[in-house]
Coordinates of C-alpha atoms and ligand atoms in Angstrom, one line a residue:
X171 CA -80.8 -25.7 64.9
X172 CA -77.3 -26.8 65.9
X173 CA -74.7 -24.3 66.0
X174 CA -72.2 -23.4 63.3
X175 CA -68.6 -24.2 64.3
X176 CA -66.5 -21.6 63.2
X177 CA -62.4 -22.1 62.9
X178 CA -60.9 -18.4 64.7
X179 CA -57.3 -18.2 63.1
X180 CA -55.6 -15.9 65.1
X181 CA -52.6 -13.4 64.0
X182 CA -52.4 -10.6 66.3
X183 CA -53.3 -7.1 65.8
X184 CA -54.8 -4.5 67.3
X185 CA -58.3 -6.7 67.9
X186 CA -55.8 -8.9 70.0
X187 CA -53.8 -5.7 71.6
X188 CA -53.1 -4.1 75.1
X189 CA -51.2 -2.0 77.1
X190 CA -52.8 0.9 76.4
X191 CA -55.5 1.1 79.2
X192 CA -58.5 2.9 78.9
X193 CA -57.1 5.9 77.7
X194 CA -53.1 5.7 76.7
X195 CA -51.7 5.8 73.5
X196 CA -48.9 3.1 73.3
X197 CA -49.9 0.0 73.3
X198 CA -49.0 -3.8 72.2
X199 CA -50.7 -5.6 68.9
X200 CA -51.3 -9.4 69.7
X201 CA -50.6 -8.6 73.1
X202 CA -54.0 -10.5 74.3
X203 CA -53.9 -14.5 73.4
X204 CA -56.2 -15.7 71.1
X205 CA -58.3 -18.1 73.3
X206 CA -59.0 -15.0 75.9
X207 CA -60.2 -13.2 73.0
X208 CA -62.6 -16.3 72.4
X209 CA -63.3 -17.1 75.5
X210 CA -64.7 -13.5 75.9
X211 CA -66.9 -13.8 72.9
X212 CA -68.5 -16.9 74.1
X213 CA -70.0 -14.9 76.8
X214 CA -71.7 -12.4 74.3
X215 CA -74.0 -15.1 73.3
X216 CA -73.1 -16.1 70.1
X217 CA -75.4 -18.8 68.3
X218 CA -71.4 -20.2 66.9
X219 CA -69.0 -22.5 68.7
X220 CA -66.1 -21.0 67.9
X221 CA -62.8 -23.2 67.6
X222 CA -59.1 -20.7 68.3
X223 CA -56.2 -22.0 66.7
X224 CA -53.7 -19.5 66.5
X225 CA -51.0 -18.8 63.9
X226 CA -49.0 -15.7 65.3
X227 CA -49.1 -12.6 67.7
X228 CA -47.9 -9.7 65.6
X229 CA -48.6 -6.4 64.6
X230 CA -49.4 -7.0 60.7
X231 CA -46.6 -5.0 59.5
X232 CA -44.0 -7.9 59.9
X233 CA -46.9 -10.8 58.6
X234 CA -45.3 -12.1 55.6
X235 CA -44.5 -15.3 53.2
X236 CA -44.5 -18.3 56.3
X237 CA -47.7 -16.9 58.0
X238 CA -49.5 -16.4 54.7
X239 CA -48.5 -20.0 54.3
X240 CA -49.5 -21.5 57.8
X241 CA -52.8 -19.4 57.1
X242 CA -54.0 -21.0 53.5
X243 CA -53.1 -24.5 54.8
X244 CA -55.3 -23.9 58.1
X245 CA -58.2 -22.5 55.8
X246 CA -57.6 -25.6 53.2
X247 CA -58.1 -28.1 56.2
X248 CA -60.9 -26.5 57.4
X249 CA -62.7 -26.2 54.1
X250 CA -62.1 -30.5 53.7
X251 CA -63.5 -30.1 57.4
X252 CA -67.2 -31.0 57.0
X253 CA -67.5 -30.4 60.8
X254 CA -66.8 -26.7 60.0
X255 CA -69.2 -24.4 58.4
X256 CA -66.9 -21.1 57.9
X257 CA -63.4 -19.1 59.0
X258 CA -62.6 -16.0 60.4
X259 CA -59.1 -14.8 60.8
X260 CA -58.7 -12.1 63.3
X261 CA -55.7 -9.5 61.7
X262 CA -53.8 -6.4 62.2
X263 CA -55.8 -3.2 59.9
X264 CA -52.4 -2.3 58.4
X265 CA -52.1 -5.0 55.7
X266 CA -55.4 -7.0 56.1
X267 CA -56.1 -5.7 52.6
X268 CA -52.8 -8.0 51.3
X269 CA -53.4 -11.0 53.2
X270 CA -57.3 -11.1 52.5
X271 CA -56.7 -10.6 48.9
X272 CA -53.4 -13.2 48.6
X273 CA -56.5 -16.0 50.2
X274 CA -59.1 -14.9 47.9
X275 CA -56.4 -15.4 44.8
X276 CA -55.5 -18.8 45.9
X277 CA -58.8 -20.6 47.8
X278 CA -62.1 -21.5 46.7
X279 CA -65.1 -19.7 48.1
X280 CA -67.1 -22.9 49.2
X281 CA -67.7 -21.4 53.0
X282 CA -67.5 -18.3 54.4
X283 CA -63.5 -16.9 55.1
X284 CA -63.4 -13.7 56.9
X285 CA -60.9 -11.3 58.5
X286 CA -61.7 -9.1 61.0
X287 CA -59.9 -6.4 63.0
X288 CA -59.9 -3.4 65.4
X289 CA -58.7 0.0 64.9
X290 CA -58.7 0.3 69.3
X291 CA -57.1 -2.0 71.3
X292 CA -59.2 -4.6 73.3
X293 CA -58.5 -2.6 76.4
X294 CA -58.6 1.0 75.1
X295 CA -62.0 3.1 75.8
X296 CA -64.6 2.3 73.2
X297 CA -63.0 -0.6 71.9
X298 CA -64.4 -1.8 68.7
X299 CA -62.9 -5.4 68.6
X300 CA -65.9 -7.1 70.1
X301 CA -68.5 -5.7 67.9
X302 CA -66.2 -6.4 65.1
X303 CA -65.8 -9.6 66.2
X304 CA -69.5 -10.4 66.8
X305 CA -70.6 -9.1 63.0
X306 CA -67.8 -11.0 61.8
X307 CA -69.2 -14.8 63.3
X308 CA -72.6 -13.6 62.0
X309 CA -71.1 -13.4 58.6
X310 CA -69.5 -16.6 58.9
X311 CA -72.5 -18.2 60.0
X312 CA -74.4 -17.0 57.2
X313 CA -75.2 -19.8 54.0
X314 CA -75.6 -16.3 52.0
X315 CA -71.6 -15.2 52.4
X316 CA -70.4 -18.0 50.4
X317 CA -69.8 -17.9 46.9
X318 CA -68.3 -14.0 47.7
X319 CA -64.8 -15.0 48.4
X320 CA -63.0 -13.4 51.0
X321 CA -64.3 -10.8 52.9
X322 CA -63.3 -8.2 55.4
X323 CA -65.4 -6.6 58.8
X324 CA -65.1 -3.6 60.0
X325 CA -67.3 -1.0 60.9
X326 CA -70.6 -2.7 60.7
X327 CA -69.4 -2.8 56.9
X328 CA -68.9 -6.3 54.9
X329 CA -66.5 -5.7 52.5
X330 CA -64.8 -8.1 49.5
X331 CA -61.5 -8.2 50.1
X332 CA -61.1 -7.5 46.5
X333 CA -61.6 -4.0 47.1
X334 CA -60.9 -3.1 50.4
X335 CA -58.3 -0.6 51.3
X336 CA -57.3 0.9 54.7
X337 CA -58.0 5.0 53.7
X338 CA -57.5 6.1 57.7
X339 CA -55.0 6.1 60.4
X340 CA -57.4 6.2 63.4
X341 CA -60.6 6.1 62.4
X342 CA -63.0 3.2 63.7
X343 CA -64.7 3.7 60.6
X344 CA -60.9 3.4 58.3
X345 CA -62.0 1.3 55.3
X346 CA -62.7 1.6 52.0
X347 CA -64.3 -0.3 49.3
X348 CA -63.6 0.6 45.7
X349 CA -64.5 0.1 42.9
X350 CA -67.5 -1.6 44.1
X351 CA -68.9 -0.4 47.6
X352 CA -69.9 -2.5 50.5
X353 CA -71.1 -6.4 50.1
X354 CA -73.5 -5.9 53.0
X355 CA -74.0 -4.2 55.8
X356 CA -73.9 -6.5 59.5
X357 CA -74.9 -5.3 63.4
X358 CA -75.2 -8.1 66.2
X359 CA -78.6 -8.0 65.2
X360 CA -79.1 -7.9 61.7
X361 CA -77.2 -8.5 58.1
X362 CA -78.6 -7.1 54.9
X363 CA -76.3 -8.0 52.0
X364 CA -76.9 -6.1 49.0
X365 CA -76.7 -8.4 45.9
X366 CA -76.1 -12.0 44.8
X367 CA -72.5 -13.7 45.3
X368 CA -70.1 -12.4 42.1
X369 CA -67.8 -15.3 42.3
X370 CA -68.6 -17.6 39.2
X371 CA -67.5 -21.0 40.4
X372 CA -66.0 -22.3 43.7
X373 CA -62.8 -23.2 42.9
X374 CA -59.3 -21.6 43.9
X375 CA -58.6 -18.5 41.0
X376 CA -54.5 -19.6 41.3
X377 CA -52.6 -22.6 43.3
X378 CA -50.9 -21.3 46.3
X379 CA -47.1 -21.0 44.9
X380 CA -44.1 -22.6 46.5
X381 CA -42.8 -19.1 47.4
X382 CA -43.6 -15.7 46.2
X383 CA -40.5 -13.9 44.1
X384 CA -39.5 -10.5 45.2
X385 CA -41.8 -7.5 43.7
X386 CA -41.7 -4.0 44.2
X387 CA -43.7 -1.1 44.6
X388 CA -41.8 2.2 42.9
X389 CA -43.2 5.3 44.3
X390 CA -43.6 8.1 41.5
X391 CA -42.9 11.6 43.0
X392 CA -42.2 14.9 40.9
X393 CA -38.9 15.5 39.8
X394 CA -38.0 12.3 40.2
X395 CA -35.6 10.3 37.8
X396 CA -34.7 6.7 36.8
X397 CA -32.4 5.3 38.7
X398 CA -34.2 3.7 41.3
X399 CA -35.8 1.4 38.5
X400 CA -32.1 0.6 38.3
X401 CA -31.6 -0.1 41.8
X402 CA -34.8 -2.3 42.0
X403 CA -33.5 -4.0 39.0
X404 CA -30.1 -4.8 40.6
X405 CA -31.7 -6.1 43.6
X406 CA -33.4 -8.9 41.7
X407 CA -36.8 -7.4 41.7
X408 CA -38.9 -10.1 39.2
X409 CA -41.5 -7.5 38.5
X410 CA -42.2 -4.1 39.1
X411 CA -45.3 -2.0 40.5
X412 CA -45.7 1.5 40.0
X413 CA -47.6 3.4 42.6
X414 CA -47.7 6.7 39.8
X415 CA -49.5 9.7 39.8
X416 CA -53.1 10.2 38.1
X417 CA -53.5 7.4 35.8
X418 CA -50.3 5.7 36.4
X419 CA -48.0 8.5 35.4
X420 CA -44.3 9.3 35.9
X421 CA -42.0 11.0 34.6
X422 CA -40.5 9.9 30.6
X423 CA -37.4 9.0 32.0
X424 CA -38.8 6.8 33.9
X425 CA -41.6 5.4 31.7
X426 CA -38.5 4.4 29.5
X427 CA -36.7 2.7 32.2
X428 CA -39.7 0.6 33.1
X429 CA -39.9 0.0 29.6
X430 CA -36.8 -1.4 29.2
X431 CA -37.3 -3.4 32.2
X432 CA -40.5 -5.0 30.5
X433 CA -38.6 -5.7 27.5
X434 CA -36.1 -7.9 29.6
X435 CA -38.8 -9.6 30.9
X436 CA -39.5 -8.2 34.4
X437 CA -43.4 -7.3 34.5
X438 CA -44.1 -3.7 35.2
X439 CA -47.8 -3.1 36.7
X440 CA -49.0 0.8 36.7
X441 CA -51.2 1.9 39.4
X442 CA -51.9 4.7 41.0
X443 CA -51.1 6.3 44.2
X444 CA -54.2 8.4 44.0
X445 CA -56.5 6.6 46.5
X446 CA -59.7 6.0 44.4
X447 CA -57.6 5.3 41.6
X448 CA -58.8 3.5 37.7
X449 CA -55.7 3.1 35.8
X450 CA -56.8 2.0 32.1
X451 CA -54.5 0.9 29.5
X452 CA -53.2 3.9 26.8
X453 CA -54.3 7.1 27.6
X454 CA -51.3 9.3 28.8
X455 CA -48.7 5.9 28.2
X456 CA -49.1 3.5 25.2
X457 CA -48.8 0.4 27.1
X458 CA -49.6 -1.4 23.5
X459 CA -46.1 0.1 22.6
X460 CA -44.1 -0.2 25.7
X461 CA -45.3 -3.3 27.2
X462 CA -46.6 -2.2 30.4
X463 CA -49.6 -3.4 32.4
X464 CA -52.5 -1.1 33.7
X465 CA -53.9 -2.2 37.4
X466 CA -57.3 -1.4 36.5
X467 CA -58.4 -0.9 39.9
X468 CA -56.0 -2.4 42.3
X469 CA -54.4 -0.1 44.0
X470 CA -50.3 -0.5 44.8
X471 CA -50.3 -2.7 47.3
X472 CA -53.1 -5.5 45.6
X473 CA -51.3 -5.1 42.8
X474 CA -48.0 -6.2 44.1
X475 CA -50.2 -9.3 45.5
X476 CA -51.5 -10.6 42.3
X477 CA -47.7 -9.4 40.5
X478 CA -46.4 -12.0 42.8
X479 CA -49.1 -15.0 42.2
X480 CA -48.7 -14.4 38.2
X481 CA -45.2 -14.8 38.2
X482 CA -45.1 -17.7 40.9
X483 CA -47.2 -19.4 38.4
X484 CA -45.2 -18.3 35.4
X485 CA -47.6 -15.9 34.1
X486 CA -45.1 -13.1 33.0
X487 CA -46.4 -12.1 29.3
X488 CA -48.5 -8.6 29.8
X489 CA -50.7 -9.5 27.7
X490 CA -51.6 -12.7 30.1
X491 CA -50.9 -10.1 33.2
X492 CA -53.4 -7.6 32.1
X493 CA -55.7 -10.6 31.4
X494 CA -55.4 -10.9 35.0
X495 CA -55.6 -7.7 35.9
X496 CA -58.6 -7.1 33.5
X497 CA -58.8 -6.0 30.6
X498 CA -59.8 -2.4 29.3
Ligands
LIG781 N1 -50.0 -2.1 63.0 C1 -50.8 -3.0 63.7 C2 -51.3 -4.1 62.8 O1 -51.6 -3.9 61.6 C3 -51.9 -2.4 64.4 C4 -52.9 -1.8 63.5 C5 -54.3 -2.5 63.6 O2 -54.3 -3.7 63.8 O3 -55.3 -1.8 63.4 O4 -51.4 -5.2 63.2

């Protein structure tokens, strides 16, 4: 059998950083280039030529709107490419969760596309990078992973990136999968995926928009009032996520004020800053009466993803963003 060529889009990271030696503290993200990090893995073995093309050396904290867009044309070439069989994009932890999900909104799922990070840097004690990485060429090797859309690897865990969400600071073990839990489970020797693909059909869910409009993310806290819905509003934001307590609570005066920003035509999406949060639709807020939007189970920062997609592709109505969002 030949082996699968696999396209390694690289972004930085802590899977790509250094500085810290064996033991330190401080270190760099995306401070290792991306063909050392490659050229390291092909001496592990790997039954995968692996082909490095990189798109940036960041921490993921500053990856935004012209990376996201280098990335999804890399991964639409590749897919046309019938000389490669799947992609992994190697990515900071912080917001692999917004850049997997923006990909799996906006490309089809006929090969494998999956991210992969490190929560220790490639030169820190017990660095998990190169097991990551390993699992993560298994999965993309794998005629089983497509059909899943895009998918995360961490911790000997496969997870959609749907539902993943960073849940610790430190931990090698720092992701989550909710509502559903893991797709499958992957070691360097063996990957046991636990049900059939869920997506129905290969194509691309939205187009990949011209530009993404400014959304925000309004943090509910006790006591709080209204007026930074106002200020969001004044800075031009085109939709509004709440990141609300319980069930996508806040305070009246705020409910009203988000409220009145739906009636002007400005989205509002409740979530929930509650971490394995399920925000249905009318049971502390009537979102039937005030137009609002329940996130289901996308949590804050997901939310604000798809918020941006639906409005770059002038879905604004709530009733066609809860459609989105799912209904229920
Ligand atoms: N903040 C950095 C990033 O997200 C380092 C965290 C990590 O990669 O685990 O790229």
């Amino acid at each position: 059998m030949t082996a699968q060529r696999i396209l390694v889009l690289g972004t930085g990271g802590t899977i790509a950083g250094w500085g810290s030696g064996a033991t330190g503290a401080a270190y760099r993200p995306g401070g290792v280039a991306l063909e050392s990090l490659v050229a390291h893995l092909a001496t592990l073995g790997l039954a995968a030529e692996l082909v490095p093309e990189e798109i940036a050396r960041i921490g993921s904290q500053d990856i935004g709107w012209a990376e996201w867009r280098a990335l999804h044309a890399a991964c639409t070439a590749a897919l046309a490419d019938p000389q490669i069989g799947g992609i992994l994009i190697a990515h900071g932890t912080d917001t692999a969760e917004e850049t997997g999900f923006l990909l799996d909104l906006t490309l089809p799922t006929t090969k494998p596309i999956v991210l992969v990070g490190a929560m220790r840097p490639a030169d820190a004690v017990g660095a998990d990078g190169m097991r990551n990485f390993a699992n993560a060429v298994k999965v993309a090797c794998d005629p089983q992973a497509a059909g899943r859309g895009v998918m995360l690897v961490m911790g000997d865990a496969v997870l959609a990136a749907r539902d993943a969400r960073k849940a610790a600071t430190s931990s090698v073990d720092a992701f989550r999968s909710f509502p559903r839990g893991p797709l499958a489970r992957v070691t360097p020797a063996s990957i046991d995926w636990f049900g059939p693909p869920h997506r129905m059909g290969a194509a691309a869910r939205y187009p990949f928009p011209p530009e993404l409009p400014r959304v925000a993310i309004l943090a509910a806290g006790a006591g709080m009032d209204e007026r930074p819905v106002q200020a969001l509003l004044g800075i031009g934001a085109r939709g509004i996520v709440l990141a609300g307590m319980g069930q996508g609570n806040a305070p009246r005066v705020v409910i009203d004020a988000l409220a009145r920003a739906a009636a002007s035509g400005v989205p509002v999406v409740r979530a929930t800053r509650v971490d394995e949060g399920l925000v249905d639709r009318n049971v502390e807020v009537d979102d039937d009466a005030l137009g609002l939007v329940a996130a289901r189970a996308l949590g804050p920062a997901k939310a604000r993803m798809l918020l941006m997609v639906l409005i770059a592709n002038g879905i604004v109505d709530p009733a066609r963003v809860q459609a989105a969002f799912g209904a229920g």
